[in-house]
Each structure stands twice: as structure tokens, then as C-alpha cells.
PDB file of C-alpha atoms in Angstrom:
ATOM      1  CA  MET A 235      -7.474   8.489  19.310  1.00 48.00           C
ATOM      2  CA  ASN A 236      -8.567   8.840  15.641  1.00 51.00           C
ATOM      3  CA  SER A 237      -8.401  12.674  15.794  1.00 49.00           C
ATOM      4  CA  PRO A 238      -4.709  13.958  15.498  1.00 47.00           C
ATOM      5  CA  SER A 239      -5.728  17.448  16.601  1.00 49.00           C
ATOM      6  CA  VAL A 240      -6.516  16.266  20.138  1.00 49.00           C
ATOM      7  CA  ASP A 241      -2.977  16.862  21.230  1.00 55.00           C
ATOM      8  CA  GLY A 242      -2.642  20.209  19.297  1.00 58.00           C
ATOM      9  CA  ALA A 243      -0.473  18.670  16.696  1.00 73.00           C
ATOM     10  CA  ASP A 244      -2.377  19.949  13.695  1.00 88.00           C
ATOM     11  CA  TRP A 245       0.945  21.089  12.170  1.00 91.00           C
ATOM     12  CA  LEU A 246       2.021  17.489  11.917  1.00 92.00           C
ATOM     13  CA  ASP A 247      -0.980  16.328  10.463  1.00 93.00           C
ATOM     14  CA  GLN A 248      -0.622  19.062   7.789  1.00 94.00           C
ATOM     15  CA  VAL A 249       2.922  18.020   7.085  1.00 94.00           C
ATOM     16  CA  THR A 250       2.220  14.436   6.853  1.00 95.00           C
ATOM     17  CA  GLN A 251      -0.800  15.181   4.549  1.00 95.00           C
ATOM     18  CA  ARG A 252       1.265  17.325   2.342  1.00 96.00           C
ATOM     19  CA  LEU A 253       3.728  14.804   2.000  1.00 96.00           C
ATOM     20  CA  ALA A 254       1.125  12.222   1.038  1.00 96.00           C
ATOM     21  CA  LEU A 255      -0.050  14.869  -1.567  1.00 96.00           C
ATOM     22  CA  VAL A 256       3.461  14.835  -3.029  1.00 94.00           C
ATOM     23  CA  GLY A 257       3.181  11.060  -3.333  1.00 94.00           C
ATOM     24  CA  PHE A 258      -0.264  11.423  -5.012  1.00 95.00           C
ATOM     25  CA  ALA A 259       1.207  13.927  -7.405  1.00 96.00           C
ATOM     26  CA  GLY A 260       3.990  11.368  -8.230  1.00 94.00           C
ATOM     27  CA  LEU A 261       1.267   8.681  -8.719  1.00 95.00           C
ATOM     28  CA  TRP A 262      -0.727  11.015 -10.974  1.00 96.00           C
ATOM     29  CA  PHE A 263       2.587  11.640 -12.973  1.00 94.00           C
ATOM     30  CA  MET A 264       3.137   8.006 -13.527  1.00 95.00           C
ATOM     31  CA  GLY A 265      -0.507   7.545 -14.407  1.00 95.00           C
ATOM     32  CA  MET A 266      -0.215  10.142 -17.231  1.00 96.00           C
ATOM     33  CA  MET A 267       2.939   8.514 -18.325  1.00 94.00           C
ATOM     34  CA  ILE A 268       1.147   5.084 -18.593  1.00 95.00           C
ATOM     35  CA  PHE A 269      -1.703   6.672 -20.416  1.00 96.00           C
ATOM     36  CA  TYR A 270       0.675   8.293 -22.896  1.00 96.00           C
ATOM     37  CA  ASP A 271       2.726   5.258 -23.445  1.00 94.00           C
ATOM     38  CA  GLY A 272      -0.419   3.148 -23.909  1.00 94.00           C
ATOM     39  CA  ALA A 273      -1.989   5.536 -26.299  1.00 96.00           C
ATOM     40  CA  ALA A 274       1.426   5.929 -28.046  1.00 95.00           C
ATOM     41  CA  ARG A 275       1.498   2.044 -28.513  1.00 93.00           C
ATOM     42  CA  HIS A 276      -2.067   2.006 -29.809  1.00 94.00           C
ATOM     43  CA  LEU A 277      -1.488   5.066 -32.267  1.00 95.00           C
ATOM     44  CA  GLY A 278       1.993   3.994 -33.449  1.00 94.00           C
ATOM     45  CA  ALA A 279       3.491   7.245 -32.047  1.00 94.00           C
ATOM     46  CA  PRO A 280       6.915   7.207 -30.327  1.00 93.00           C
ATOM     47  CA  ARG A 281       6.770   5.562 -26.966  1.00 92.00           C
ATOM     48  CA  ILE A 282       8.670   6.617 -23.696  1.00 90.00           C
ATOM     49  CA  ALA A 283      12.260   5.243 -23.808  1.00 90.00           C
ATOM     50  CA  GLY A 284      13.074   3.456 -20.623  1.00 89.00           C
ATOM     51  CA  PHE A 285       9.432   3.675 -19.444  1.00 89.00           C
ATOM     52  CA  SER A 286       9.778   1.243 -16.559  1.00 91.00           C
ATOM     53  CA  ASP A 287      12.925   2.964 -15.369  1.00 93.00           C
ATOM     54  CA  TYR A 288      10.813   5.917 -14.304  1.00 93.00           C
ATOM     55  CA  GLY A 289       8.439   3.672 -12.298  1.00 92.00           C
ATOM     56  CA  GLU A 290      11.479   2.145 -10.604  1.00 93.00           C
ATOM     57  CA  LEU A 291      12.486   5.765  -9.319  1.00 94.00           C
ATOM     58  CA  VAL A 292       9.163   7.196  -8.577  1.00 95.00           C
ATOM     59  CA  PHE A 293       7.083   4.421  -7.035  1.00 95.00           C
ATOM     60  CA  PRO A 294       9.178   3.873  -3.917  1.00 96.00           C
ATOM     61  CA  VAL A 295       8.778   7.584  -3.229  1.00 96.00           C
ATOM     62  CA  VAL A 296       5.168   7.420  -3.803  1.00 96.00           C
ATOM     63  CA  ILE A 297       4.612   4.659  -1.653  1.00 96.00           C
ATOM     64  CA  ALA A 298       6.909   5.847   1.115  1.00 97.00           C
ATOM     65  CA  SER A 299       5.218   9.314   1.206  1.00 97.00           C
ATOM     66  CA  CYS A 300       1.948   7.851   2.410  1.00 95.00           C
ATOM     67  CA  PHE A 301       3.333   6.133   5.498  1.00 96.00           C
ATOM     68  CA  PRO A 302       3.888   9.207   7.821  1.00 97.00           C
ATOM     69  CA  ALA A 303       0.197  10.455   7.250  1.00 95.00           C
ATOM     70  CA  GLY A 304      -1.062   6.957   7.699  1.00 95.00           C
ATOM     71  CA  LEU A 305       0.756   6.177  10.919  1.00 95.00           C
ATOM     72  CA  TRP A 306      -0.141   9.677  12.445  1.00 95.00           C
ATOM     73  CA  ARG A 307      -3.836   9.221  11.545  1.00 93.00           C
ATOM     74  CA  GLN A 308      -3.697   5.557  12.490  1.00 89.00           C
ATOM     75  CA  SER A 309      -5.501   4.562   9.341  1.00 85.00           C
ATOM     76  CA  ASN A 310      -3.960   1.077   9.363  1.00 78.00           C
ATOM     77  CA  VAL A 311      -5.852  -2.029   9.615  1.00 73.00           C
ATOM     78  CA  THR A 312      -6.736  -2.807  13.361  1.00 75.00           C
ATOM     79  CA  VAL A 313      -8.742  -5.514  15.092  1.00 73.00           C
ATOM     80  CA  ARG A 314     -10.078  -4.155  18.338  1.00 75.00           C
ATOM     81  CA  VAL A 315     -12.343  -6.856  19.556  1.00 80.00           C
ATOM     82  CA  LEU A 316     -10.455  -7.788  22.625  1.00 77.00           C
ATOM     83  CA  GLY A 317     -10.018  -4.257  23.740  1.00 74.00           C
ATOM     84  CA  THR A 318     -13.577  -3.494  23.196  1.00 77.00           C
ATOM     85  CA  VAL A 319     -14.689  -6.551  25.221  1.00 85.00           C
ATOM     86  CA  LEU A 320     -12.342  -5.750  28.070  1.00 84.00           C
ATOM     87  CA  GLY A 321     -13.127  -2.006  28.243  1.00 86.00           C
ATOM     88  CA  ALA A 322     -11.354   1.242  27.598  1.00 85.00           C
ATOM     89  CA  LYS A 323      -8.507   0.738  29.955  1.00 88.00           C
ATOM     90  CA  ALA A 324      -7.502  -2.598  28.492  1.00 87.00           C
ATOM     91  CA  ASN A 325      -8.141  -1.102  24.993  1.00 88.00           C
ATOM     92  CA  ALA A 326      -5.898   1.722  25.754  1.00 90.00           C
ATOM     93  CA  TRP A 327      -3.070  -0.653  26.786  1.00 91.00           C
ATOM     94  CA  PHE A 328      -3.560  -2.864  23.725  1.00 90.00           C
ATOM     95  CA  GLU A 329      -3.276   0.187  21.459  1.00 92.00           C
ATOM     96  CA  THR A 330      -0.310   1.317  23.432  1.00 94.00           C
ATOM     97  CA  LEU A 331       1.443  -2.014  22.793  1.00 94.00           C
ATOM     98  CA  ALA A 332       0.515  -2.092  19.228  1.00 93.00           C
ATOM     99  CA  ALA A 333       1.816   1.409  18.709  1.00 95.00           C
ATOM    100  CA  TRP A 334       5.290   0.486  20.235  1.00 97.00           C
ATOM    101  CA  VAL A 335       5.322  -2.732  18.106  1.00 96.00           C
ATOM    102  CA  THR A 336       4.594  -0.609  15.041  1.00 96.00           C
ATOM    103  CA  LEU A 337       7.507   1.755  16.025  1.00 98.00           C
ATOM    104  CA  ALA A 338       9.870  -1.180  16.413  1.00 98.00           C
ATOM    105  CA  PHE A 339       8.818  -2.579  13.035  1.00 98.00           C
ATOM    106  CA  PHE A 340       9.476   0.941  11.499  1.00 98.00           C
ATOM    107  CA  VAL A 341      12.865   1.226  13.142  1.00 98.00           C
ATOM    108  CA  VAL A 342      13.967  -2.039  11.563  1.00 98.00           C
ATOM    109  CA  LEU A 343      12.304  -1.174   8.091  1.00 98.00           C
ATOM    110  CA  ALA A 344      13.956   2.372   8.069  1.00 98.00           C
ATOM    111  CA  TRP A 345      17.232   0.864   9.016  1.00 98.00           C
ATOM    112  CA  GLN A 346      17.041  -1.638   6.215  1.00 98.00           C
ATOM    113  CA  PHE A 347      16.104   1.064   3.712  1.00 98.00           C
ATOM    114  CA  VAL A 348      19.146   3.195   4.684  1.00 98.00           C
ATOM    115  CA  LEU A 349      21.434   0.032   4.423  1.00 98.00           C
ATOM    116  CA  MET A 350      20.025  -0.732   1.065  1.00 98.00           C
ATOM    117  CA  THR A 351      20.304   2.798  -0.165  1.00 98.00           C
ATOM    118  CA  ALA A 352      23.853   3.181   0.907  1.00 98.00           C
ATOM    119  CA  ASP A 353      24.569  -0.197  -0.909  1.00 98.00           C
ATOM    120  CA  TYR A 354      22.872   1.337  -4.159  1.00 97.00           C
ATOM    121  CA  GLY A 355      24.954   4.455  -3.806  1.00 97.00           C
ATOM    122  CA  ALA A 356      28.461   2.590  -3.103  1.00 98.00           C
ATOM    123  CA  ALA A 357      27.692   0.162  -6.080  1.00 97.00           C
ATOM    124  CA  GLY A 358      26.546   2.988  -8.514  1.00 96.00           C
ATOM    125  CA  ARG A 359      23.325   1.176  -9.213  1.00 96.00           C
ATOM    126  CA  SER A 360      21.217   2.698 -11.988  1.00 95.00           C
ATOM    127  CA  THR A 361      18.076   1.889 -13.903  1.00 94.00           C
ATOM    128  CA  GLY A 362      18.442  -0.767 -16.624  1.00 92.00           C
ATOM    129  CA  THR A 363      17.555   1.283 -19.793  1.00 92.00           C
ATOM    130  CA  VAL A 364      18.197   5.089 -19.205  1.00 92.00           C
ATOM    131  CA  ALA A 365      20.869   4.529 -16.591  1.00 93.00           C
ATOM    132  CA  LEU A 366      19.464   6.931 -14.092  1.00 95.00           C
ATOM    133  CA  ALA A 367      21.228   6.635 -10.568  1.00 96.00           C
ATOM    134  CA  LEU A 368      19.057   4.940  -8.052  1.00 96.00           C
ATOM    135  CA  ALA A 369      20.570   6.087  -4.794  1.00 97.00           C
ATOM    136  CA  PRO A 370      19.272   9.733  -4.869  1.00 97.00           C
ATOM    137  CA  TRP A 371      15.664   8.540  -5.220  1.00 97.00           C
ATOM    138  CA  TRP A 372      16.234   5.833  -2.578  1.00 97.00           C
ATOM    139  CA  TRP A 373      17.732   8.439  -0.262  1.00 98.00           C
ATOM    140  CA  VAL A 374      14.490  10.320  -0.492  1.00 97.00           C
ATOM    141  CA  THR A 375      12.527   7.237   0.210  1.00 97.00           C
ATOM    142  CA  SER A 376      14.829   6.456   3.000  1.00 98.00           C
ATOM    143  CA  GLY A 377      14.505   9.999   4.457  1.00 98.00           C
ATOM    144  CA  ILE A 378      10.622   9.543   4.378  1.00 97.00           C
ATOM    145  CA  MET A 379      10.881   6.296   6.048  1.00 98.00           C
ATOM    146  CA  LEU A 380      13.083   7.962   8.712  1.00 98.00           C
ATOM    147  CA  LEU A 381      10.424  10.608   9.232  1.00 97.00           C
ATOM    148  CA  CYS A 382       7.922   7.942  10.147  1.00 97.00           C
ATOM    149  CA  LEU A 383       9.999   7.323  13.324  1.00 98.00           C
ATOM    150  CA  PRO A 384       9.371  10.419  15.254  1.00 97.00           C
ATOM    151  CA  VAL A 385       5.843  10.477  13.697  1.00 97.00           C
ATOM    152  CA  GLN A 386       5.188   6.890  15.247  1.00 97.00           C
ATOM    153  CA  GLY A 387       7.217   7.931  18.406  1.00 97.00           C
ATOM    154  CA  LEU A 388       4.585  10.630  19.040  1.00 95.00           C
ATOM    155  CA  VAL A 389       1.710   8.130  18.516  1.00 95.00           C
ATOM    156  CA  CYS A 390       3.466   5.873  20.994  1.00 97.00           C
ATOM    157  CA  LEU A 391       3.599   8.740  23.653  1.00 96.00           C
ATOM    158  CA  ARG A 392       0.009   9.674  22.991  1.00 95.00           C
ATOM    159  CA  TRP A 393      -1.312   6.145  23.651  1.00 95.00           C
ATOM    160  CA  THR A 394       1.112   5.637  26.538  1.00 96.00           C
ATOM    161  CA  ARG A 395      -0.103   8.872  28.156  1.00 95.00           C
ATOM    162  CA  ARG A 396      -3.714   7.957  27.522  1.00 93.00           C
ATOM    163  CA  ALA A 397      -3.297   4.358  28.916  1.00 94.00           C
ATOM    164  CA  TRP A 398      -1.512   5.813  32.136  1.00 94.00           C
ATOM    165  CA  ARG A 399      -4.283   8.355  32.639  1.00 92.00           C
ATOM    166  CA  LEU A 400      -7.116   5.846  32.080  1.00 89.00           C
ATOM    167  CA  SER A 401      -5.328   3.446  34.610  1.00 85.00           C
ATOM    168  CA  ALA A 402      -5.053   6.233  37.135  1.00 83.00           C
ATOM    169  CA  SER A 403      -8.729   7.179  36.925  1.00 77.00           C
ATOM    170  CA  THR A 404     -11.424   5.342  38.915  1.00 57.00           C
ATOM    171  CA  GLN A 405     -14.096   5.453  36.240  1.00 58.00           C
ATOM    172  CA  THR A 406     -14.144   3.110  33.295  1.00 54.00           C
ATOM    173  CA  PRO A 407     -14.873   5.273  30.269  1.00 54.00           C
ATOM    174  CA  ALA A 408     -16.246   3.900  27.108  1.00 56.00           C
ATOM    175  CA  VAL A 409     -13.906   2.684  24.340  1.00 54.00           C
ATOM    176  CA  ALA A 410     -13.383   5.416  21.649  1.00 53.00           C
ATOM    177  CA  PRO A 411     -14.408   4.290  18.210  1.00 48.00           C
TER     178      PRO A 411
END
């Protein structure tokens, strides 16, 4: 199940990878700002006013942008000892269970992001120094977290279909790496 293209969903892999690339660009941007701020401090040059405010805006988007690709490619940490010992059918069912639990977790997580973001907007929260509004950035972050739900839903369907297919077969295939 490590290859997303098995189900013909190369487009989803490309979309999630591009989103992760946007996150990487934000990380690169923050790295350049950190470099400049550090060099400016060392050289006695003008520093970035409200430097930490920009990180407060950019880092949530950077972090969230990696989740859809990670979910789709299933590059999270997994322990497959029991599934390996019990065979491919049991492994497929364990993977299916794990996929559905992950979906449930992301439903709760995304919902909490939306609630928190709505609170930020209603309260007019802003960064401490530069007074930039937090809500627009957190709506982007919340949107990305909501995007994780259909992505993980497709992962769930893929594993469920595989588990049913293996249960219906009479052969016991090897566990996929």
C-alpha cells in the first residue's frame, strides 16, 4: 500500500506533494528570515521588527501543509509486527483499523482547528508586536487540516477494499512491505 498510484490517484499524490512543497517554501522563507535576523544582530544592522510574529503566522501553515502528503503516502510511523506474524489478511485488517482510527483522530483535530480559528476571528486576535490578524492564517491552516479528511478517507477505503478482497480470496499472499 505504499505506492499511491496503485489506485490510479496520481493526481492526488501530485496535489498533496505540491501542497507540501508550498509548506517547504514557507519553511525556507522562515529560514532566510532567521538567517537575516541572526546576521543583522551580529553585524549590528537593523533587525526584523516583530520577527517572532511572522513565525506565529507561517509555521502553522508550514506544518499543516505536510499532513495531506504524509497521510496519502502513509509515511507515518507504524509498527507492523503483529500483522507480519499473522499474515497478509490480518495485516490488511490491522492497516484498515489503523486507517479508520487515524481518520477519526483527524476529524477531531480538524474540528478543533476550526473552532479555535473561529474563536481567533471572533476575538480579533493578532500577533503581539506587528498586530497582524491571526484568523486568516489559521483559516488556511484549518482548510489544510480539513483537506486531510477526504485524503485519509480515500486511504481508509483503499485499505478496506484490500482487506475485503484478501478475506474473500482463498490464497494467503505475502505481506506487502
